[in-house]
Short mmCIF file of C-alpha atoms in Angstrom, two decimals:
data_model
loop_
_atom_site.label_atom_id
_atom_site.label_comp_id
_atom_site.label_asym_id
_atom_site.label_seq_id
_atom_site.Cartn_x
_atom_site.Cartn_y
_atom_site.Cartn_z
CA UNK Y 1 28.11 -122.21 41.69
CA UNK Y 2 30.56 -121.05 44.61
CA UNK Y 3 30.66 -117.22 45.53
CA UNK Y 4 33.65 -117.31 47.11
CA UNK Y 5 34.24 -114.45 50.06
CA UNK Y 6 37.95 -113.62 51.69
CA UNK Y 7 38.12 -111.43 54.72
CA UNK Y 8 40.56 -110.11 57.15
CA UNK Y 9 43.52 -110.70 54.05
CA UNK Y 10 45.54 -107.88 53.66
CA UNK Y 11 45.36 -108.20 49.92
CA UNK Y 12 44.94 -104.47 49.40
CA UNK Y 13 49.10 -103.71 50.88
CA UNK Y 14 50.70 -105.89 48.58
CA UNK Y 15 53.09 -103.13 47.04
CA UNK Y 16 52.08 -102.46 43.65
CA UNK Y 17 55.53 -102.87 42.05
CA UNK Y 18 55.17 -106.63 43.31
CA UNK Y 19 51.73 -106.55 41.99
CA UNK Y 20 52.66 -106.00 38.55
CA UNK Y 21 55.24 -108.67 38.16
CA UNK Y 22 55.12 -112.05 38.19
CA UNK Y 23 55.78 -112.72 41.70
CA UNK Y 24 53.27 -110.26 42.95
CA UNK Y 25 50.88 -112.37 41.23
CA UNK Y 26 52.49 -115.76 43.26
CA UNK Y 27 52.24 -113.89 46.60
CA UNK Y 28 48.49 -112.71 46.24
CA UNK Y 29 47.50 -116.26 45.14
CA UNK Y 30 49.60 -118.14 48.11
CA UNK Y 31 48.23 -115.20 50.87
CA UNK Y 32 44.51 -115.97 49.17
CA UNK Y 33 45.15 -119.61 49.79
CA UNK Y 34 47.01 -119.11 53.39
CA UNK Y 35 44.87 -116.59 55.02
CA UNK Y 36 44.31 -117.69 58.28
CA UNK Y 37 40.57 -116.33 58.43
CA UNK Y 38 39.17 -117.31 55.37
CA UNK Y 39 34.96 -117.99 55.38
CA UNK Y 40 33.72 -119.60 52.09
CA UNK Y 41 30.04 -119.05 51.39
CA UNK Y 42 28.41 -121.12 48.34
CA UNK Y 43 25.32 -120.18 46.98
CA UNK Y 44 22.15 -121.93 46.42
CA UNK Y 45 18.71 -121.08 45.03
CA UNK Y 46 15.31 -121.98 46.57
CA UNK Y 47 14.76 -125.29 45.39
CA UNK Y 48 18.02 -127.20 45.92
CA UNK Y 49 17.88 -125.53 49.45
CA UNK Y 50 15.13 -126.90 49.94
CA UNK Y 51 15.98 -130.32 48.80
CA UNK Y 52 18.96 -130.51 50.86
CA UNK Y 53 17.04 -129.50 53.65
CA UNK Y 54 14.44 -132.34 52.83
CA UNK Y 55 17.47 -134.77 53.03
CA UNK Y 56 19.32 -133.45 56.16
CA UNK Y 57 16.94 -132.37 58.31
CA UNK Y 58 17.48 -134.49 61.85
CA UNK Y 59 13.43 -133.37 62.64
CA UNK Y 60 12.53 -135.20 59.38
CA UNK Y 61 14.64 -137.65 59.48
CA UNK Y 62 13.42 -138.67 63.04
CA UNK Y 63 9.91 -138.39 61.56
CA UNK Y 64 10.95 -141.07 58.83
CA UNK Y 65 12.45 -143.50 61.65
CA UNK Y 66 9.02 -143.07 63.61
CA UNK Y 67 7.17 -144.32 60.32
CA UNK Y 68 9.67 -147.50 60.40
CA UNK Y 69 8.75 -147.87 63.85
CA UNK Y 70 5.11 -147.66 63.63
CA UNK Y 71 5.71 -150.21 59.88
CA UNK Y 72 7.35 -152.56 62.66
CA UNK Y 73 4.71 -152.46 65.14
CA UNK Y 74 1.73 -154.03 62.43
CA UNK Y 75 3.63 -156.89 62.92
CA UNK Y 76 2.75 -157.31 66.44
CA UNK Y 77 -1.08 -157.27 65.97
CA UNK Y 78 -0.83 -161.47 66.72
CA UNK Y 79 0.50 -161.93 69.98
CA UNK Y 80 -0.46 -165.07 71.16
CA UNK Y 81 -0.33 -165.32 75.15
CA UNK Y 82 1.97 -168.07 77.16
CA UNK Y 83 1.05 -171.42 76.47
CA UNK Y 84 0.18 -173.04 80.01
CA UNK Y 85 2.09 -176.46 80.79
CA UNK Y 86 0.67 -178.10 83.94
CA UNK Y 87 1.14 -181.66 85.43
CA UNK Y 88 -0.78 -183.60 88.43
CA UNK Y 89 0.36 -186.69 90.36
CA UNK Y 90 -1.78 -187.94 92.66
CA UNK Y 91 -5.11 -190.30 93.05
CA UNK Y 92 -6.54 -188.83 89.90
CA UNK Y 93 -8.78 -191.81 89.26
CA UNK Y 94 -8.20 -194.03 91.77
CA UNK Y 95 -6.63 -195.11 95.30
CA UNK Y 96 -3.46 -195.55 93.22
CA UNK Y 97 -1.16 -192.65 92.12
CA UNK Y 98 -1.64 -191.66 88.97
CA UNK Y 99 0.16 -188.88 86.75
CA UNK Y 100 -1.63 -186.57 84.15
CA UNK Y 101 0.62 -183.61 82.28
CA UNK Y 102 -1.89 -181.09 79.84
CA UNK Y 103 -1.17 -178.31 77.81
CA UNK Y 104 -3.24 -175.13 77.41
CA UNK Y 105 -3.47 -172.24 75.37
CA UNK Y 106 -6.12 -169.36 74.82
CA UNK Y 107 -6.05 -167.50 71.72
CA UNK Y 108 -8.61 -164.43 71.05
CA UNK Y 109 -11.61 -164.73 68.34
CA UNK Y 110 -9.74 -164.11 64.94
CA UNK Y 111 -11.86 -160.99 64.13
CA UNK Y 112 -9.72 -159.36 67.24
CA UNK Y 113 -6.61 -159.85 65.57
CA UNK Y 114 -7.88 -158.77 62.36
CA UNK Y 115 -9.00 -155.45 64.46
CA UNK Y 116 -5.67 -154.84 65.73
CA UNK Y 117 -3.71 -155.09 62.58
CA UNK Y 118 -6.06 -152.82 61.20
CA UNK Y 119 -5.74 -150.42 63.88
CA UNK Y 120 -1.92 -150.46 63.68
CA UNK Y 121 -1.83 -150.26 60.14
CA UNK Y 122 -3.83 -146.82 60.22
CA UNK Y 123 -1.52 -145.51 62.61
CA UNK Y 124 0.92 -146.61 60.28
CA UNK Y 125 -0.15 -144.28 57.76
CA UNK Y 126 -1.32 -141.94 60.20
CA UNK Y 127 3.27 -141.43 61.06
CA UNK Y 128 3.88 -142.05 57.29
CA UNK Y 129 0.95 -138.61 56.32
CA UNK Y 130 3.11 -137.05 59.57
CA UNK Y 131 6.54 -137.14 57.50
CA UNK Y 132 4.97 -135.12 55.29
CA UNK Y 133 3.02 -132.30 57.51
CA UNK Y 134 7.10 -131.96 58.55
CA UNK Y 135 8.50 -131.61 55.17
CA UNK Y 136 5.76 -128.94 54.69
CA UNK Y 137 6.41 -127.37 57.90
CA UNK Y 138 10.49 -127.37 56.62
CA UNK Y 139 9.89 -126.05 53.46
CA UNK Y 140 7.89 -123.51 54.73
CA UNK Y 141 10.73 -122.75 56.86
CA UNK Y 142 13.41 -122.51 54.82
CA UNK Y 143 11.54 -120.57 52.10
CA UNK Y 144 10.87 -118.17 54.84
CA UNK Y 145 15.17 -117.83 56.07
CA UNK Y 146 16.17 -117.82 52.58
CA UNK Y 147 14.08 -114.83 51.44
CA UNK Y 148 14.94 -113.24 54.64
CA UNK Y 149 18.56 -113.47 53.89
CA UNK Y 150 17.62 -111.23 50.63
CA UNK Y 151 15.75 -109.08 52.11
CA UNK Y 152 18.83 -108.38 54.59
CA UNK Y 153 21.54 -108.60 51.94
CA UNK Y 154 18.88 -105.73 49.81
CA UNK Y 155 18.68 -103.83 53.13
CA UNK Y 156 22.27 -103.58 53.67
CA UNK Y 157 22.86 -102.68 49.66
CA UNK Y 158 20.70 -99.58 50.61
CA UNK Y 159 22.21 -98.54 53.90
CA UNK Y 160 25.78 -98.53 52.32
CA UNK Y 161 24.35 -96.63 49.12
CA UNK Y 162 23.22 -94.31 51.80
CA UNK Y 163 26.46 -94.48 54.01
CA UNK Y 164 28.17 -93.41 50.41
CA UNK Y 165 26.28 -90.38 50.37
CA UNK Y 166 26.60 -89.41 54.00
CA UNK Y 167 30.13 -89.63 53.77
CA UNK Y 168 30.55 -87.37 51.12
CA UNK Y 169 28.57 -84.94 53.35
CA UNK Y 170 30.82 -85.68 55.84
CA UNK Y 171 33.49 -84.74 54.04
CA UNK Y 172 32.08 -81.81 52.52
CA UNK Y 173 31.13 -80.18 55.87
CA UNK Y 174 34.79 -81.28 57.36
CA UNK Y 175 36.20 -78.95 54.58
CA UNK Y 176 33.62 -76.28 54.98
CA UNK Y 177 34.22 -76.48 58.48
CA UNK Y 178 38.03 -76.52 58.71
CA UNK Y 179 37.92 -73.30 55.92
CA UNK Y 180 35.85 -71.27 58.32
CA UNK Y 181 32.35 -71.87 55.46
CA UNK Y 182 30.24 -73.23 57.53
CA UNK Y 183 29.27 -73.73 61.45
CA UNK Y 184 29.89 -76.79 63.78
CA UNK Y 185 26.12 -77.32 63.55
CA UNK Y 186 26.45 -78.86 59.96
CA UNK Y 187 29.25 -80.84 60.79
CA UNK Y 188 27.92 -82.14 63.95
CA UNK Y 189 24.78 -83.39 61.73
CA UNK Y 190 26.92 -84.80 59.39
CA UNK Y 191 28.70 -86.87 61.72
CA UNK Y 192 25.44 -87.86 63.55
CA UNK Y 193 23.57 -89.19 60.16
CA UNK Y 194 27.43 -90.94 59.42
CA UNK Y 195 27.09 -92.56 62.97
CA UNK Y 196 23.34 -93.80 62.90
CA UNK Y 197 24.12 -95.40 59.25
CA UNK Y 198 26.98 -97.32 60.70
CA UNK Y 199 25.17 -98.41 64.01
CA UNK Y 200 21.95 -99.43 61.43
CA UNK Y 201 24.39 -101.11 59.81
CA UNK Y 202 26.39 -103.01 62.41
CA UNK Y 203 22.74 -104.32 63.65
CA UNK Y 204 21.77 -105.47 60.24
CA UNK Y 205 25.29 -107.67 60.10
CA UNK Y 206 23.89 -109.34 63.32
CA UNK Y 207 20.77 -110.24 62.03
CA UNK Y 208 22.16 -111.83 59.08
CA UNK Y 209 24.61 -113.79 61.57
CA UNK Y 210 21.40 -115.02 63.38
CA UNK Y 211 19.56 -115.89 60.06
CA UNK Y 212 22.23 -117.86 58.58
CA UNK Y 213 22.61 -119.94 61.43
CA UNK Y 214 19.57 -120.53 61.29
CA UNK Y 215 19.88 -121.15 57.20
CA UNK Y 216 22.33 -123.45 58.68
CA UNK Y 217 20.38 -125.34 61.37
CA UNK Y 218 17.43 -126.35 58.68
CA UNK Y 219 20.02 -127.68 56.12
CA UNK Y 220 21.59 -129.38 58.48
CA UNK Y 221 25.14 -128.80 56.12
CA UNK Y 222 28.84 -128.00 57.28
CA UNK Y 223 29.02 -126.26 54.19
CA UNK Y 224 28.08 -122.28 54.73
CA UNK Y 225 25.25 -121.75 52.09
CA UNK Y 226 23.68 -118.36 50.92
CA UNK Y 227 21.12 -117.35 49.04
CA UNK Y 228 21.94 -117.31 45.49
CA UNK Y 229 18.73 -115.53 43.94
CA UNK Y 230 19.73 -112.44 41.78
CA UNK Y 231 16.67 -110.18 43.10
CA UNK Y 232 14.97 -110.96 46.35
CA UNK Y 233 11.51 -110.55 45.07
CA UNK Y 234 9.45 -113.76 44.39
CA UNK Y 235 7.82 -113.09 41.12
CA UNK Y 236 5.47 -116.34 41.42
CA UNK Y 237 1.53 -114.99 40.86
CA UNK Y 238 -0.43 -116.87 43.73
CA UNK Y 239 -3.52 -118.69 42.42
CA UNK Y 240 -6.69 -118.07 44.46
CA UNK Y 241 -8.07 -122.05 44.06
CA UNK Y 242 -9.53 -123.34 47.69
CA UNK Y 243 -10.50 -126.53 45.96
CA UNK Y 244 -6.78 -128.75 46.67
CA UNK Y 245 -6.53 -127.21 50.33
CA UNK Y 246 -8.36 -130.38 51.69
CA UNK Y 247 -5.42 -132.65 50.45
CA UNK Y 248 -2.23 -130.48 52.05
CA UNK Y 249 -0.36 -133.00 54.67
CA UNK Y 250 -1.92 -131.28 57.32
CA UNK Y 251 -5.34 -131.88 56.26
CA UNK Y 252 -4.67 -135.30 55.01
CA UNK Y 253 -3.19 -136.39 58.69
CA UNK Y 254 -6.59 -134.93 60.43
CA UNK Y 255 -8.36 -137.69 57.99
CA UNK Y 256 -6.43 -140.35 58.83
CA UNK Y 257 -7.08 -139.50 62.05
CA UNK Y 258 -10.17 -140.42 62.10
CA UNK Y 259 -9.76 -143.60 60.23
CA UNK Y 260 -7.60 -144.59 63.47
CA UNK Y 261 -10.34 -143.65 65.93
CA UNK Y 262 -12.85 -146.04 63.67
CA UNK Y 263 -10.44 -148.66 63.89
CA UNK Y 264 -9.84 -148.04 67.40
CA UNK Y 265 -13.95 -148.42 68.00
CA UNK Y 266 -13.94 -151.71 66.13
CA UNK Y 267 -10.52 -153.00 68.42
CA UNK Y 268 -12.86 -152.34 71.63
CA UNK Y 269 -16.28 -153.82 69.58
CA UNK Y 270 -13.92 -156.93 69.02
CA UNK Y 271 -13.26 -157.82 72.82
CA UNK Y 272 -16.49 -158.70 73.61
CA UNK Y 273 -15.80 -161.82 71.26
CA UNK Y 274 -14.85 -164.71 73.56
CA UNK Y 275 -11.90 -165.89 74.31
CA UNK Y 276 -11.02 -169.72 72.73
CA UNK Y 277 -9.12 -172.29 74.83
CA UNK Y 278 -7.71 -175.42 73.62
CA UNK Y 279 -6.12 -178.08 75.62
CA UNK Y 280 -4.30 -181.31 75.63
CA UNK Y 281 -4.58 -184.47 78.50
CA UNK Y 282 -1.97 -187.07 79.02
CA UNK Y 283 -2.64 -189.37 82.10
CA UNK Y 284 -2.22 -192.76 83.30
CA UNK Y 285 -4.44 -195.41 85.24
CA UNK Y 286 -3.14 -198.21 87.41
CA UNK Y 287 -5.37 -201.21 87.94
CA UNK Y 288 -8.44 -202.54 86.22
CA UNK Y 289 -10.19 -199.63 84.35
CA UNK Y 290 -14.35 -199.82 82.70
CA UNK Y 291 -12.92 -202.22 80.19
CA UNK Y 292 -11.62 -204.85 82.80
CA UNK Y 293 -8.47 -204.81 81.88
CA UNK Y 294 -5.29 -203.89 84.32
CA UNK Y 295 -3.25 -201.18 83.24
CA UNK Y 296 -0.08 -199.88 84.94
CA UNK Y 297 1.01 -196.50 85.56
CA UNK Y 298 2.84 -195.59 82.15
CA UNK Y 299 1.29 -192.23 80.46
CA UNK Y 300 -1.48 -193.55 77.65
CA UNK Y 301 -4.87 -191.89 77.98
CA UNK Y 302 -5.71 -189.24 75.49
CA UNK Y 303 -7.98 -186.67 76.08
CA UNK Y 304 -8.29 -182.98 74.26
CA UNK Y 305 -10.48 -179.93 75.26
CA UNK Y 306 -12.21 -176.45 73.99
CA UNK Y 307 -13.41 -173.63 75.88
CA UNK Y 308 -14.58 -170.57 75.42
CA UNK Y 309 -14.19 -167.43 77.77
CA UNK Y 310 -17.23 -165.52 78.04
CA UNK Y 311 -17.31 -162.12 78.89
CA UNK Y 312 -20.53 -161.74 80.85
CA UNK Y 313 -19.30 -159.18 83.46
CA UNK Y 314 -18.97 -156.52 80.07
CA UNK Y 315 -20.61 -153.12 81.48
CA UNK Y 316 -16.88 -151.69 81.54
CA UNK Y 317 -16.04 -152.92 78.02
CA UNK Y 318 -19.35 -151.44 76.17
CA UNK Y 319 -18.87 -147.92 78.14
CA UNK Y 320 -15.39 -148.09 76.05
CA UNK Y 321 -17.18 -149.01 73.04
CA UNK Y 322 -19.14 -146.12 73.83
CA UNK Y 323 -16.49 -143.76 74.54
CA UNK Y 324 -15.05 -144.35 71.59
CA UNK Y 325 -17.67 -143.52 69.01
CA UNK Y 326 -17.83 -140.11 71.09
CA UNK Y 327 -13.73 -139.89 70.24
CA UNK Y 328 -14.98 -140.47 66.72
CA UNK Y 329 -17.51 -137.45 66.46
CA UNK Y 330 -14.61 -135.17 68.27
CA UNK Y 331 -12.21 -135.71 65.92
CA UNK Y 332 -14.35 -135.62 62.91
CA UNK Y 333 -15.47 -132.01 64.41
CA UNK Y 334 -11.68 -131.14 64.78
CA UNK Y 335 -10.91 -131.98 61.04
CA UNK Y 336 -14.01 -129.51 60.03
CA UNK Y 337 -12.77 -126.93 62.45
CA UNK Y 338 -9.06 -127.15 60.98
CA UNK Y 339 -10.28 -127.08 57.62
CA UNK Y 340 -12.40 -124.16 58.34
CA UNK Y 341 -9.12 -121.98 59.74
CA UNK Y 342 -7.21 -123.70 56.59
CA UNK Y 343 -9.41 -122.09 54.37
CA UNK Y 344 -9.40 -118.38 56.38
CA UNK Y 345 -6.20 -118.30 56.63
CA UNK Y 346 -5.72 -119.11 52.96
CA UNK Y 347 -8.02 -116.47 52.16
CA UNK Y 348 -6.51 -113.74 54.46
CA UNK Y 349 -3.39 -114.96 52.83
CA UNK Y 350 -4.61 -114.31 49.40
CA UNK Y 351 -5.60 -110.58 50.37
CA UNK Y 352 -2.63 -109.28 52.07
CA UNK Y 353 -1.09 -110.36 48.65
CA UNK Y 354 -2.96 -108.61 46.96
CA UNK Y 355 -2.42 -105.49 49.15
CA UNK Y 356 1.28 -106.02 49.17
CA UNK Y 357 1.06 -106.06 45.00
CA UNK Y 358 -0.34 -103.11 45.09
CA UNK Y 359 1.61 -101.33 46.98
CA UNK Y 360 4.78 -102.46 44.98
CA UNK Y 361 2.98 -101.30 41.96
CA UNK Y 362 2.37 -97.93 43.43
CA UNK Y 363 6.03 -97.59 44.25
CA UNK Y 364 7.72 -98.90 41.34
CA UNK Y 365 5.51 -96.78 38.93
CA UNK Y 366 6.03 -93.95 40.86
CA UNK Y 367 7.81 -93.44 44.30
CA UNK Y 368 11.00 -94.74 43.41
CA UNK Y 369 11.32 -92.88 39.97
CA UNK Y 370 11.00 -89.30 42.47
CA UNK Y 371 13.17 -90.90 45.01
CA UNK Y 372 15.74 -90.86 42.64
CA UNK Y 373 14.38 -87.74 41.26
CA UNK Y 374 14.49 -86.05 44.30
CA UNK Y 375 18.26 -87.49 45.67
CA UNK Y 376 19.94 -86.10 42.03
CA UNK Y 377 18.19 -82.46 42.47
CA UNK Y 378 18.88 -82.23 46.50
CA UNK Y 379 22.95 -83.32 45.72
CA UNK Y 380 22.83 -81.19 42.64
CA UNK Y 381 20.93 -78.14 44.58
CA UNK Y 382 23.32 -78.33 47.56
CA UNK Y 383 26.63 -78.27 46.09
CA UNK Y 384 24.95 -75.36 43.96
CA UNK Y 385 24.29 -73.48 47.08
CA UNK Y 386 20.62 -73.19 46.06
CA UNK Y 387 19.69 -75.36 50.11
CA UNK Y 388 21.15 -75.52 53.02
CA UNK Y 389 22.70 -78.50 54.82
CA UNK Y 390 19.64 -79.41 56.59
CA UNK Y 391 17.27 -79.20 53.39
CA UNK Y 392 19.80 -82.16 51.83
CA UNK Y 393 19.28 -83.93 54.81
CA UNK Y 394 15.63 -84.21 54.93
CA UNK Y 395 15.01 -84.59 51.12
CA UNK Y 396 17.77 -87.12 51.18
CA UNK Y 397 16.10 -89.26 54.37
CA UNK Y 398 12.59 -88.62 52.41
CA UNK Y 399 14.20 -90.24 49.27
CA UNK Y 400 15.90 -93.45 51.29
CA UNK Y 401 12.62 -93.84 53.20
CA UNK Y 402 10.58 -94.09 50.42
CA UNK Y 403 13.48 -96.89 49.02
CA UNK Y 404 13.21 -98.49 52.39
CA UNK Y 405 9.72 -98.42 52.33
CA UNK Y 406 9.58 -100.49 48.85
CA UNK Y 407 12.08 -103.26 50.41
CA UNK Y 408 9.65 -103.41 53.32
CA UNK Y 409 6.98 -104.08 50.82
CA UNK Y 410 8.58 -106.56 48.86
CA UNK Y 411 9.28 -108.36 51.79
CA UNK Y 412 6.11 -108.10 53.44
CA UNK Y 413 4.79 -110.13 49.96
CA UNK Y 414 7.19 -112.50 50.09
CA UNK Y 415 6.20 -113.62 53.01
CA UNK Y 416 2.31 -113.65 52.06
CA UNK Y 417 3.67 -115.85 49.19
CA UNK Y 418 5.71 -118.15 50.97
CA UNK Y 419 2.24 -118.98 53.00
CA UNK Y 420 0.53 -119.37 50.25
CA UNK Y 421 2.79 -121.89 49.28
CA UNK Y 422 2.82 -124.00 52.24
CA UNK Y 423 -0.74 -124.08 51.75
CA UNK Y 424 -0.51 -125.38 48.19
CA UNK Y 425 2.65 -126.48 46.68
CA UNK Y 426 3.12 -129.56 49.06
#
């Protein structure tokens, strides 16, 4: 659904004569469709922003090409070293000159192999569990701009209602002024109140500047979305269940972390496996050989070979093994620690949304009834005569703080709640 928003058209001075007729209707459709300075907003709710974001995002999408890479990179567990080609001419057996040409090649014990395709698989999944801590991170994000956005858009609904009422003060105390009623004090105040609504204002329109570009950055969209929620308070009831923490993204990467640093011990384990050479001989004899028969000096004599390289010198190599099981304890401490925090914050989480409920409770079962309560009496009660200018004022303020106070509040749970989430709902 497109909420479509047209500024800086002077629709408003089309002459009203025109404006009845038929061709006052033609011009304010072609100056709608003309106007040089046109912005189009659509709206969206939570979800499909969220889904778009999910598909745009250049920090997710990244992530997914880094999975691809690592998928890529399993293949090269078998790399087989350069084959080694050699040849000899010379007296190899005998004054004559003989020729002999071999090939070599070394190859490590299978079970290495096997190690490092295991290794590079679990880092594998290790990039694919990744993609997902950054779709959580994004959604947390996004959840977090978009409710913003409302809470700025409910902000600036309650600064105009106020502006509405200032400016009828204004006016008031203009005319009470100019008729010799009332001093320039009242005035003076009016103007002042009129002036800090419009400067609260003017800040709150570049906030929401900075928060839709923001919006815009995460979505990664040339198309200007805006929150489309009717109400910006997230009615969702948070659940209080610790038990599904342990498989959030986050949690589930710290895991496979440590699947990679067992893999990684059995990798070094595997290179103290010797190495295997095989080879191939090709030579040639001139003259009488063992069997007494004369041979000339074409290529004919077969021979093949198998070695094995020993590591004896391995001090060096068992220190890594040894290293590495240490790397194994750290990060299985680090997964504890994280999960530990997971769970606190989770829980402080919880509270503060509890606190926030309550307070929004308080206020809509009371406070806001005697806001409005106490803004009727105070306009009613001025224009009576029954207070002075400066009474209005302050039970006026009293009443939009108390407003302002509930957006605050709302807001403040939101936010618990959008934490929650990213805890939960991945």
């Amino acid at each position: 659904m497109e909420n479509k928003i047209y500024n800086n058209c002077a629709v408003d001075k089309i002459p009203r004569a025109m404006a009845n007729g038929l061709l006052g209707v033609a011009y304010c459709i072609l100056l709608i469709a003309y106007c040089p300075n046109i912005e189009a907003q659509t709206t969206i709710n939570l979800k499909a922003a969220i889904d778009t974001a999910l598909k745009n995002n250049l920090s997710v999408k990244n992530e997914r090409l880094r999975t691809e890479y690592q998928q890529k990179l399993i293949r090269t567990a078998k790399i087989i070293p350069p084959a080694n080609v050699f040849g000899e001419v010379g007296q190899i057996n005998s004054p004559y000159v003989d020729s002999k040409f071999g090939l070599s090649q070394t190859i490590s014990f299978p079970k290495v192999y096997a190690g490092q395709k295991s290794l590079l698989t679990e880092e594998w999944k290790s990039s694919v569990l990744n993609v997902a801590v950054k779709e959580a991170v994004l959604k947390k994000q996004v959840e977090q701009v978009y409710y913003n956005l409302l809470y700025l858009q409910e902000k600036k609904m309650l600064l105009q209602k106020t502006d509405s009422l200032f400016a009828e003060f204004l006016r008031r105390a203009t005319l009470r002024f100019d008729k010799g009623e009332s001093n320039i004090l009242e005035k003076t105040t009016a103007e002042n109140q009129r002036g800090q609504i419009g400067l609260q204002l003017s800040q709150l329109e570049r906030d929401m500047e900075l928060a839709q570009i923001q919006f815009q950055l995460l979505l990664n969209t040339i198309t200007v979305f805006m929150p489309g929620g009717k109400e910006f308070r997230n009615n969702v009831i948070a659940p209080k269940d610790t038990s599904d923490l342990p498989l959030h993204p986050a949690m589930q990467y710290l895991i496979q972390q440590q699947q990679i640093a067992t893999a990684a011990t059995q990798v070094e384990k595997s290179k103290l496996l010797p190495d295997i050479t095989f080879g191939y001989n090709l030579m040639s004899i001139q003259g009488p050989a063992a069997n007494n028969k004369s041979y000339n000096s074409v290529p004919q004599f077969h021979a093949v070979q198998i070695g094995f390289g020993i590591p004896i010198f391995n001090k060096g190599q068992k220190e890594r093994i040894n290293a590495a099981k240490v790397n194994e304890t750290i990060i299985a401490n680090e997964y504890e620690v994280n999960l530990k925090n997971f769970e606190t914050a989770y829980k402080i989480a919880i509270a503060q949304y509890q606190k926030y409920s309550e307070e929004i409770q308080y206020f809509e079962a009371t406070a806001l009834k005697n806001a409005d309560m106490v803004t009727s009496t105070a306009n009613k009660q001025f224009l009576g005569g029954d207070i002075n200018y400066l009474e209005w004022v302050l039970l006026v303020n009293q009443a939009v703080n108390i407003q302002s106070e509930y957006i605050e509040a709302v807001r403040n749970r939101n936010s618990t709640l959008t934490e929650i989430n990213s805890f939960i709902n991945n």
